[in-house]
mmCIF file with all atom_site columns, C-alpha atoms in Angstrom:
data_model
loop_
_atom_site.group_PDB
_atom_site.id
_atom_site.type_symbol
_atom_site.label_atom_id
_atom_site.label_alt_id
_atom_site.label_comp_id
_atom_site.label_asym_id
_atom_site.label_entity_id
_atom_site.label_seq_id
_atom_site.pdbx_PDB_ins_code
_atom_site.Cartn_x
_atom_site.Cartn_y
_atom_site.Cartn_z
_atom_site.occupancy
_atom_site.B_iso_or_equiv
_atom_site.pdbx_formal_charge
_atom_site.auth_seq_id
_atom_site.auth_comp_id
_atom_site.auth_asym_id
_atom_site.auth_atom_id
_atom_site.pdbx_PDB_model_num
ATOM 1   C CA . TYR A 1 1   ? 4.493   -3.968  -5.408  1.00 91.00 ? 1   TYR A CA 1
ATOM 2   C CA . TYR A 1 2   ? 4.149   -0.234  -4.830  1.00 94.00 ? 2   TYR A CA 1
ATOM 3   C CA . LEU A 1 3   ? 5.733   -0.414  -1.379  1.00 93.00 ? 3   LEU A CA 1
ATOM 4   C CA . SER A 1 4   ? 8.666   -2.457  -2.664  1.00 93.00 ? 4   SER A CA 1
ATOM 5   C CA . ALA A 1 5   ? 9.189   0.056   -5.456  1.00 95.00 ? 5   ALA A CA 1
ATOM 6   C CA . MET A 1 6   ? 8.865   3.098   -3.219  1.00 96.00 ? 6   MET A CA 1
ATOM 7   C CA . ARG A 1 7   ? 11.307  1.647   -0.704  1.00 94.00 ? 7   ARG A CA 1
ATOM 8   C CA . GLN A 1 8   ? 13.880  1.756   -3.491  1.00 94.00 ? 8   GLN A CA 1
ATOM 9   C CA . VAL A 1 9   ? 12.835  5.216   -4.738  1.00 95.00 ? 9   VAL A CA 1
ATOM 10  C CA . LEU A 1 10  ? 13.099  6.635   -1.210  1.00 95.00 ? 10  LEU A CA 1
ATOM 11  C CA . GLY A 1 11  ? 16.395  4.846   -0.520  1.00 93.00 ? 11  GLY A CA 1
ATOM 12  C CA . ILE A 1 12  ? 15.061  3.070   2.542   1.00 91.00 ? 12  ILE A CA 1
ATOM 13  C CA . ASP A 1 13  ? 17.226  0.245   3.848   1.00 84.00 ? 13  ASP A CA 1
ATOM 14  C CA . ASP A 1 14  ? 15.155  -2.080  5.995   1.00 77.00 ? 14  ASP A CA 1
ATOM 15  C CA . LYS A 1 15  ? 14.870  -5.658  7.126   1.00 78.00 ? 15  LYS A CA 1
ATOM 16  C CA . TYR A 1 16  ? 11.347  -6.604  6.137   1.00 81.00 ? 16  TYR A CA 1
ATOM 17  C CA . PHE A 1 17  ? 9.644   -8.158  3.160   1.00 84.00 ? 17  PHE A CA 1
ATOM 18  C CA . PHE A 1 18  ? 6.477   -7.147  1.401   1.00 86.00 ? 18  PHE A CA 1
ATOM 19  C CA . ILE A 1 19  ? 3.922   -9.758  0.418   1.00 83.00 ? 19  ILE A CA 1
ATOM 20  C CA . PRO A 1 20  ? 1.417   -8.253  -2.009  1.00 78.00 ? 20  PRO A CA 1
ATOM 21  C CA . ALA A 1 21  ? -2.019  -9.466  -0.969  1.00 80.00 ? 21  ALA A CA 1
ATOM 22  C CA . CYS A 1 22  ? -3.566  -8.550  -4.342  1.00 75.00 ? 22  CYS A CA 1
ATOM 23  C CA . GLY A 1 23  ? -6.791  -7.584  -2.628  1.00 76.00 ? 23  GLY A CA 1
ATOM 24  C CA . VAL A 1 24  ? -7.938  -7.149  0.958   1.00 76.00 ? 24  VAL A CA 1
ATOM 25  C CA . GLN A 1 25  ? -9.892  -10.397 0.827   1.00 79.00 ? 25  GLN A CA 1
ATOM 26  C CA . ASN A 1 26  ? -6.518  -12.199 0.893   1.00 82.00 ? 26  ASN A CA 1
ATOM 27  C CA . ILE A 1 27  ? -5.128  -10.482 3.996   1.00 83.00 ? 27  ILE A CA 1
ATOM 28  C CA . LYS A 1 28  ? -6.574  -12.783 6.656   1.00 84.00 ? 28  LYS A CA 1
ATOM 29  C CA . PRO A 1 29  ? -5.067  -15.995 5.191   1.00 87.00 ? 29  PRO A CA 1
ATOM 30  C CA . LEU A 1 30  ? -1.686  -14.287 4.678   1.00 89.00 ? 30  LEU A CA 1
ATOM 31  C CA . ILE A 1 31  ? -1.626  -13.076 8.281   1.00 87.00 ? 31  ILE A CA 1
ATOM 32  C CA . SER A 1 32  ? -2.549  -16.580 9.483   1.00 87.00 ? 32  SER A CA 1
ATOM 33  C CA . ILE A 1 33  ? 0.331   -18.082 7.486   1.00 90.00 ? 33  ILE A CA 1
ATOM 34  C CA . VAL A 1 34  ? 2.856   -15.586 8.850   1.00 89.00 ? 34  VAL A CA 1
ATOM 35  C CA . ILE A 1 35  ? 1.649   -16.197 12.420  1.00 87.00 ? 35  ILE A CA 1
ATOM 36  C CA . SER A 1 36  ? 1.841   -19.971 11.936  1.00 91.00 ? 36  SER A CA 1
ATOM 37  C CA . TRP A 1 37  ? 5.491   -19.544 10.857  1.00 91.00 ? 37  TRP A CA 1
ATOM 38  C CA . SER A 1 38  ? 6.114   -17.643 14.121  1.00 90.00 ? 38  SER A CA 1
ATOM 39  C CA . GLY A 1 39  ? 6.724   -14.527 12.077  1.00 84.00 ? 39  GLY A CA 1
ATOM 40  C CA . LYS A 1 40  ? 5.984   -10.941 12.869  1.00 86.00 ? 40  LYS A CA 1
ATOM 41  C CA . PHE A 1 41  ? 3.839   -8.926  10.522  1.00 85.00 ? 41  PHE A CA 1
ATOM 42  C CA . LYS A 1 42  ? 2.571   -5.492  9.788   1.00 88.00 ? 42  LYS A CA 1
ATOM 43  C CA . ALA A 1 43  ? -0.191  -4.810  7.304   1.00 87.00 ? 43  ALA A CA 1
ATOM 44  C CA . VAL A 1 44  ? -1.277  -1.697  5.451   1.00 89.00 ? 44  VAL A CA 1
ATOM 45  C CA . PHE A 1 45  ? -4.954  -1.250  4.580   1.00 85.00 ? 45  PHE A CA 1
ATOM 46  C CA . ASP A 1 46  ? -6.427  1.373   2.311   1.00 85.00 ? 46  ASP A CA 1
ATOM 47  C CA . GLY A 1 47  ? -9.225  3.653   3.430   1.00 83.00 ? 47  GLY A CA 1
ATOM 48  C CA . GLY A 1 48  ? -11.835 2.492   0.940   1.00 80.00 ? 48  GLY A CA 1
ATOM 49  C CA . ARG A 1 49  ? -14.959 0.556   1.863   1.00 83.00 ? 49  ARG A CA 1
ATOM 50  C CA . GLU A 1 50  ? -13.318 -2.852  1.356   1.00 83.00 ? 50  GLU A CA 1
ATOM 51  C CA . GLY A 1 51  ? -10.196 -1.805  3.292   1.00 81.00 ? 51  GLY A CA 1
ATOM 52  C CA . LYS A 1 52  ? -12.269 -0.584  6.224   1.00 83.00 ? 52  LYS A CA 1
ATOM 53  C CA . SER A 1 53  ? -14.314 -3.782  6.217   1.00 85.00 ? 53  SER A CA 1
ATOM 54  C CA . ALA A 1 54  ? -11.174 -5.952  6.179   1.00 84.00 ? 54  ALA A CA 1
ATOM 55  C CA . PHE A 1 55  ? -9.614  -3.800  8.908   1.00 82.00 ? 55  PHE A CA 1
ATOM 56  C CA . ASN A 1 56  ? -12.653 -4.338  11.153  1.00 83.00 ? 56  ASN A CA 1
ATOM 57  C CA . SER A 1 57  ? -12.707 -8.057  10.355  1.00 84.00 ? 57  SER A CA 1
ATOM 58  C CA . ILE A 1 58  ? -9.050  -8.453  11.362  1.00 84.00 ? 58  ILE A CA 1
ATOM 59  C CA . LYS A 1 59  ? -9.671  -6.331  14.461  1.00 83.00 ? 59  LYS A CA 1
ATOM 60  C CA . ASN A 1 60  ? -12.370 -8.775  15.589  1.00 83.00 ? 60  ASN A CA 1
ATOM 61  C CA . TYR A 1 61  ? -10.543 -11.905 14.367  1.00 81.00 ? 61  TYR A CA 1
ATOM 62  C CA . LEU A 1 62  ? -7.098  -11.316 15.878  1.00 83.00 ? 62  LEU A CA 1
ATOM 63  C CA . TYR A 1 63  ? -7.377  -8.567  18.434  1.00 81.00 ? 63  TYR A CA 1
ATOM 64  C CA . LYS A 1 64  ? -10.816 -8.966  19.992  1.00 83.00 ? 64  LYS A CA 1
ATOM 65  C CA . ASN A 1 65  ? -11.392 -5.247  19.296  1.00 74.00 ? 65  ASN A CA 1
ATOM 66  C CA . ASN A 1 66  ? -8.174  -4.152  21.098  1.00 80.00 ? 66  ASN A CA 1
ATOM 67  C CA . GLU A 1 67  ? -7.410  -1.056  18.967  1.00 79.00 ? 67  GLU A CA 1
ATOM 68  C CA . ASP A 1 68  ? -4.094  -0.259  20.677  1.00 83.00 ? 68  ASP A CA 1
ATOM 69  C CA . LEU A 1 69  ? -2.577  -3.655  19.865  1.00 82.00 ? 69  LEU A CA 1
ATOM 70  C CA . LEU A 1 70  ? -4.130  -3.553  16.404  1.00 83.00 ? 70  LEU A CA 1
ATOM 71  C CA . LYS A 1 71  ? -2.526  -0.199  15.541  1.00 83.00 ? 71  LYS A CA 1
ATOM 72  C CA . GLU A 1 72  ? 0.928   -1.592  16.324  1.00 85.00 ? 72  GLU A CA 1
ATOM 73  C CA . GLN A 1 73  ? 0.554   -4.105  13.504  1.00 87.00 ? 73  GLN A CA 1
ATOM 74  C CA . ILE A 1 74  ? -2.008  -2.667  11.113  1.00 87.00 ? 74  ILE A CA 1
ATOM 75  C CA . TYR A 1 75  ? -1.946  0.737   9.476   1.00 89.00 ? 75  TYR A CA 1
ATOM 76  C CA . GLN A 1 76  ? -5.047  2.083   7.827   1.00 88.00 ? 76  GLN A CA 1
ATOM 77  C CA . MET A 1 77  ? -4.598  4.789   5.211   1.00 90.00 ? 77  MET A CA 1
ATOM 78  C CA . GLU A 1 78  ? -7.706  6.664   6.274   1.00 86.00 ? 78  GLU A CA 1
ATOM 79  C CA . LYS A 1 79  ? -7.148  9.607   3.910   1.00 91.00 ? 79  LYS A CA 1
ATOM 80  C CA . PHE A 1 80  ? -6.658  7.404   0.831   1.00 93.00 ? 80  PHE A CA 1
ATOM 81  C CA . GLU A 1 81  ? -9.194  5.167   -0.918  1.00 90.00 ? 81  GLU A CA 1
ATOM 82  C CA . GLY A 1 82  ? -6.434  2.985   -2.374  1.00 91.00 ? 82  GLY A CA 1
ATOM 83  C CA . ILE A 1 83  ? -2.656  2.752   -2.378  1.00 94.00 ? 83  ILE A CA 1
ATOM 84  C CA . GLU A 1 84  ? -2.638  4.336   -5.842  1.00 95.00 ? 84  GLU A CA 1
ATOM 85  C CA . ASP A 1 85  ? -3.965  7.540   -4.256  1.00 96.00 ? 85  ASP A CA 1
ATOM 86  C CA . LEU A 1 86  ? -0.664  8.009   -2.416  1.00 97.00 ? 86  LEU A CA 1
ATOM 87  C CA . PHE A 1 87  ? 0.764   9.150   -5.752  1.00 98.00 ? 87  PHE A CA 1
ATOM 88  C CA . SER A 1 88  ? 0.046   12.663  -6.955  1.00 97.00 ? 88  SER A CA 1
ATOM 89  C CA . LYS A 1 89  ? -2.286  12.521  -9.961  1.00 95.00 ? 89  LYS A CA 1
ATOM 90  C CA . ASP A 1 90  ? 0.472   13.806  -12.216 1.00 95.00 ? 90  ASP A CA 1
ATOM 91  C CA . ASP A 1 91  ? 2.973   11.175  -10.996 1.00 97.00 ? 91  ASP A CA 1
ATOM 92  C CA . PHE A 1 92  ? 0.428   8.399   -11.340 1.00 96.00 ? 92  PHE A CA 1
ATOM 93  C CA . ASP A 1 93  ? -0.543  9.393   -14.877 1.00 95.00 ? 93  ASP A CA 1
ATOM 94  C CA . LYS A 1 94  ? 2.996   9.974   -16.157 1.00 95.00 ? 94  LYS A CA 1
ATOM 95  C CA . VAL A 1 95  ? 5.111   7.475   -14.244 1.00 95.00 ? 95  VAL A CA 1
ATOM 96  C CA . VAL A 1 96  ? 2.770   4.609   -13.345 1.00 96.00 ? 96  VAL A CA 1
ATOM 97  C CA . VAL A 1 97  ? 0.145   4.497   -16.098 1.00 94.00 ? 97  VAL A CA 1
ATOM 98  C CA . GLY A 1 98  ? 1.968   6.331   -18.864 1.00 91.00 ? 98  GLY A CA 1
ATOM 99  C CA . GLU A 1 99  ? -1.098  8.215   -20.095 1.00 89.00 ? 99  GLU A CA 1
ATOM 100 C CA . ALA A 1 100 ? -3.342  11.035  -18.945 1.00 87.00 ? 100 ALA A CA 1
ATOM 101 C CA . ARG A 1 101 ? -6.826  10.303  -17.691 1.00 86.00 ? 101 ARG A CA 1
ATOM 102 C CA . ALA A 1 102 ? -9.920  11.768  -19.327 1.00 86.00 ? 102 ALA A CA 1
ATOM 103 C CA . ASP A 1 103 ? -11.439 12.853  -15.994 1.00 88.00 ? 103 ASP A CA 1
ATOM 104 C CA . ASN A 1 104 ? -8.901  14.772  -13.913 1.00 86.00 ? 104 ASN A CA 1
ATOM 105 C CA . GLU A 1 105 ? -11.218 14.650  -10.867 1.00 90.00 ? 105 GLU A CA 1
ATOM 106 C CA . GLN A 1 106 ? -11.100 10.844  -10.824 1.00 93.00 ? 106 GLN A CA 1
ATOM 107 C CA . LEU A 1 107 ? -9.071  9.282   -8.007  1.00 93.00 ? 107 LEU A CA 1
ATOM 108 C CA . ASN A 1 108 ? -5.979  7.325   -8.981  1.00 94.00 ? 108 ASN A CA 1
ATOM 109 C CA . SER A 1 109 ? -7.496  4.204   -7.417  1.00 92.00 ? 109 SER A CA 1
ATOM 110 C CA . ALA A 1 110 ? -10.621 4.538   -9.583  1.00 91.00 ? 110 ALA A CA 1
ATOM 111 C CA . PHE A 1 111 ? -8.489  5.183   -12.677 1.00 92.00 ? 111 PHE A CA 1
ATOM 112 C CA . ALA A 1 112 ? -6.409  2.089   -11.852 1.00 91.00 ? 112 ALA A CA 1
ATOM 113 C CA . LYS A 1 113 ? -9.577  -0.045  -11.727 1.00 88.00 ? 113 LYS A CA 1
ATOM 114 C CA . SER A 1 114 ? -10.202 0.847   -15.360 1.00 86.00 ? 114 SER A CA 1
ATOM 115 C CA . LYS A 1 115 ? -6.756  -0.628  -16.053 1.00 87.00 ? 115 LYS A CA 1
ATOM 116 C CA . LYS A 1 116 ? -5.327  -3.773  -14.496 1.00 88.00 ? 116 LYS A CA 1
ATOM 117 C CA . LYS A 1 117 ? -4.384  -2.712  -10.956 1.00 89.00 ? 117 LYS A CA 1
ATOM 118 C CA . GLU A 1 118 ? -1.961  -5.525  -10.163 1.00 89.00 ? 118 GLU A CA 1
ATOM 119 C CA . LEU A 1 119 ? -0.294  -5.257  -13.556 1.00 92.00 ? 119 LEU A CA 1
ATOM 120 C CA . LEU A 1 120 ? 0.200   -1.486  -13.128 1.00 94.00 ? 120 LEU A CA 1
ATOM 121 C CA . ALA A 1 121 ? 1.822   -2.094  -9.750  1.00 94.00 ? 121 ALA A CA 1
ATOM 122 C CA . ARG A 1 122 ? 4.151   -4.814  -11.031 1.00 94.00 ? 122 ARG A CA 1
ATOM 123 C CA . LEU A 1 123 ? 5.159   -2.763  -14.062 1.00 95.00 ? 123 LEU A CA 1
ATOM 124 C CA . PHE A 1 124 ? 5.922   0.203   -11.816 1.00 96.00 ? 124 PHE A CA 1
ATOM 125 C CA . LEU A 1 125 ? 8.169   -2.000  -9.662  1.00 96.00 ? 125 LEU A CA 1
ATOM 126 C CA . GLU A 1 126 ? 9.971   -3.225  -12.791 1.00 97.00 ? 126 GLU A CA 1
ATOM 127 C CA . LYS A 1 127 ? 10.390  0.363   -13.983 1.00 97.00 ? 127 LYS A CA 1
ATOM 128 C CA . VAL A 1 128 ? 11.895  1.413   -10.644 1.00 96.00 ? 128 VAL A CA 1
ATOM 129 C CA . ARG A 1 129 ? 14.294  -1.535  -10.751 1.00 95.00 ? 129 ARG A CA 1
ATOM 130 C CA . SER A 1 130 ? 15.464  -0.745  -14.278 1.00 96.00 ? 130 SER A CA 1
ATOM 131 C CA . GLU A 1 131 ? 15.603  3.054   -14.411 1.00 92.00 ? 131 GLU A CA 1
ATOM 132 C CA . LYS A 1 132 ? 15.711  6.159   -12.254 1.00 91.00 ? 132 LYS A CA 1
ATOM 133 C CA . VAL A 1 133 ? 12.193  7.284   -11.440 1.00 94.00 ? 133 VAL A CA 1
ATOM 134 C CA . VAL A 1 134 ? 11.595  10.875  -10.358 1.00 95.00 ? 134 VAL A CA 1
ATOM 135 C CA . LEU A 1 135 ? 8.491   11.567  -8.255  1.00 97.00 ? 135 LEU A CA 1
ATOM 136 C CA . SER A 1 136 ? 7.017   14.658  -6.622  1.00 97.00 ? 136 SER A CA 1
ATOM 137 C CA . ASP A 1 137 ? 7.533   15.628  -3.001  1.00 97.00 ? 137 ASP A CA 1
ATOM 138 C CA . GLU A 1 138 ? 3.805   15.018  -2.427  1.00 97.00 ? 138 GLU A CA 1
ATOM 139 C CA . THR A 1 139 ? 4.097   11.389  -3.506  1.00 98.00 ? 139 THR A CA 1
ATOM 140 C CA . LYS A 1 140 ? 7.282   10.828  -1.502  1.00 98.00 ? 140 LYS A CA 1
ATOM 141 C CA . LYS A 1 141 ? 5.745   12.372  1.629   1.00 97.00 ? 141 LYS A CA 1
ATOM 142 C CA . ASN A 1 142 ? 2.645   10.155  1.400   1.00 97.00 ? 142 ASN A CA 1
ATOM 143 C CA . PHE A 1 143 ? 4.694   6.967   1.094   1.00 96.00 ? 143 PHE A CA 1
ATOM 144 C CA . ARG A 1 144 ? 7.239   8.064   3.708   1.00 96.00 ? 144 ARG A CA 1
ATOM 145 C CA . GLU A 1 145 ? 4.437   8.216   6.315   1.00 95.00 ? 145 GLU A CA 1
ATOM 146 C CA . ILE A 1 146 ? 3.843   4.499   5.797   1.00 94.00 ? 146 ILE A CA 1
ATOM 147 C CA . PHE A 1 147 ? 7.547   3.683   6.021   1.00 94.00 ? 147 PHE A CA 1
ATOM 148 C CA . ASP A 1 148 ? 7.860   5.786   9.189   1.00 93.00 ? 148 ASP A CA 1
ATOM 149 C CA . TRP A 1 149 ? 5.051   3.691   10.722  1.00 92.00 ? 149 TRP A CA 1
ATOM 150 C CA . LEU A 1 150 ? 6.642   0.438   9.520   1.00 90.00 ? 150 LEU A CA 1
ATOM 151 C CA . ASN A 1 151 ? 9.902   1.405   11.208  1.00 87.00 ? 151 ASN A CA 1
ATOM 152 C CA . SER A 1 152 ? 8.278   2.495   14.484  1.00 83.00 ? 152 SER A CA 1
#
């Protein structure tokens, strides 16, 4: 949901669709379905423990440890524990969650776990579709890196 929303915020016109996996444990079956439909895919993994584990699982499952081929289709956000961490803390609190966190040192992804992660993402997408959302340059830059990779 976040990528669909940010595509609109950034004004990116592209020809691909996002399928929210709603958890890395669902990536492998989604990739298998897309491949069985003779489709092309690209996947974005977060840099947290579960994301790294899923990344390595897919690397072994589909690419027989061929990292070059893997990196053409799978992007790992190594600097970010979760996709929520692409937002600046201020943007995440004000625009996505709508409230400040008690612990300002807490990562956005950890803060989101105390909420309902998927619901936050869907509500953000709805907000972007219904009103103009203003985000910081930091947030835009972080998401633009992913879109640059998607369009490479």
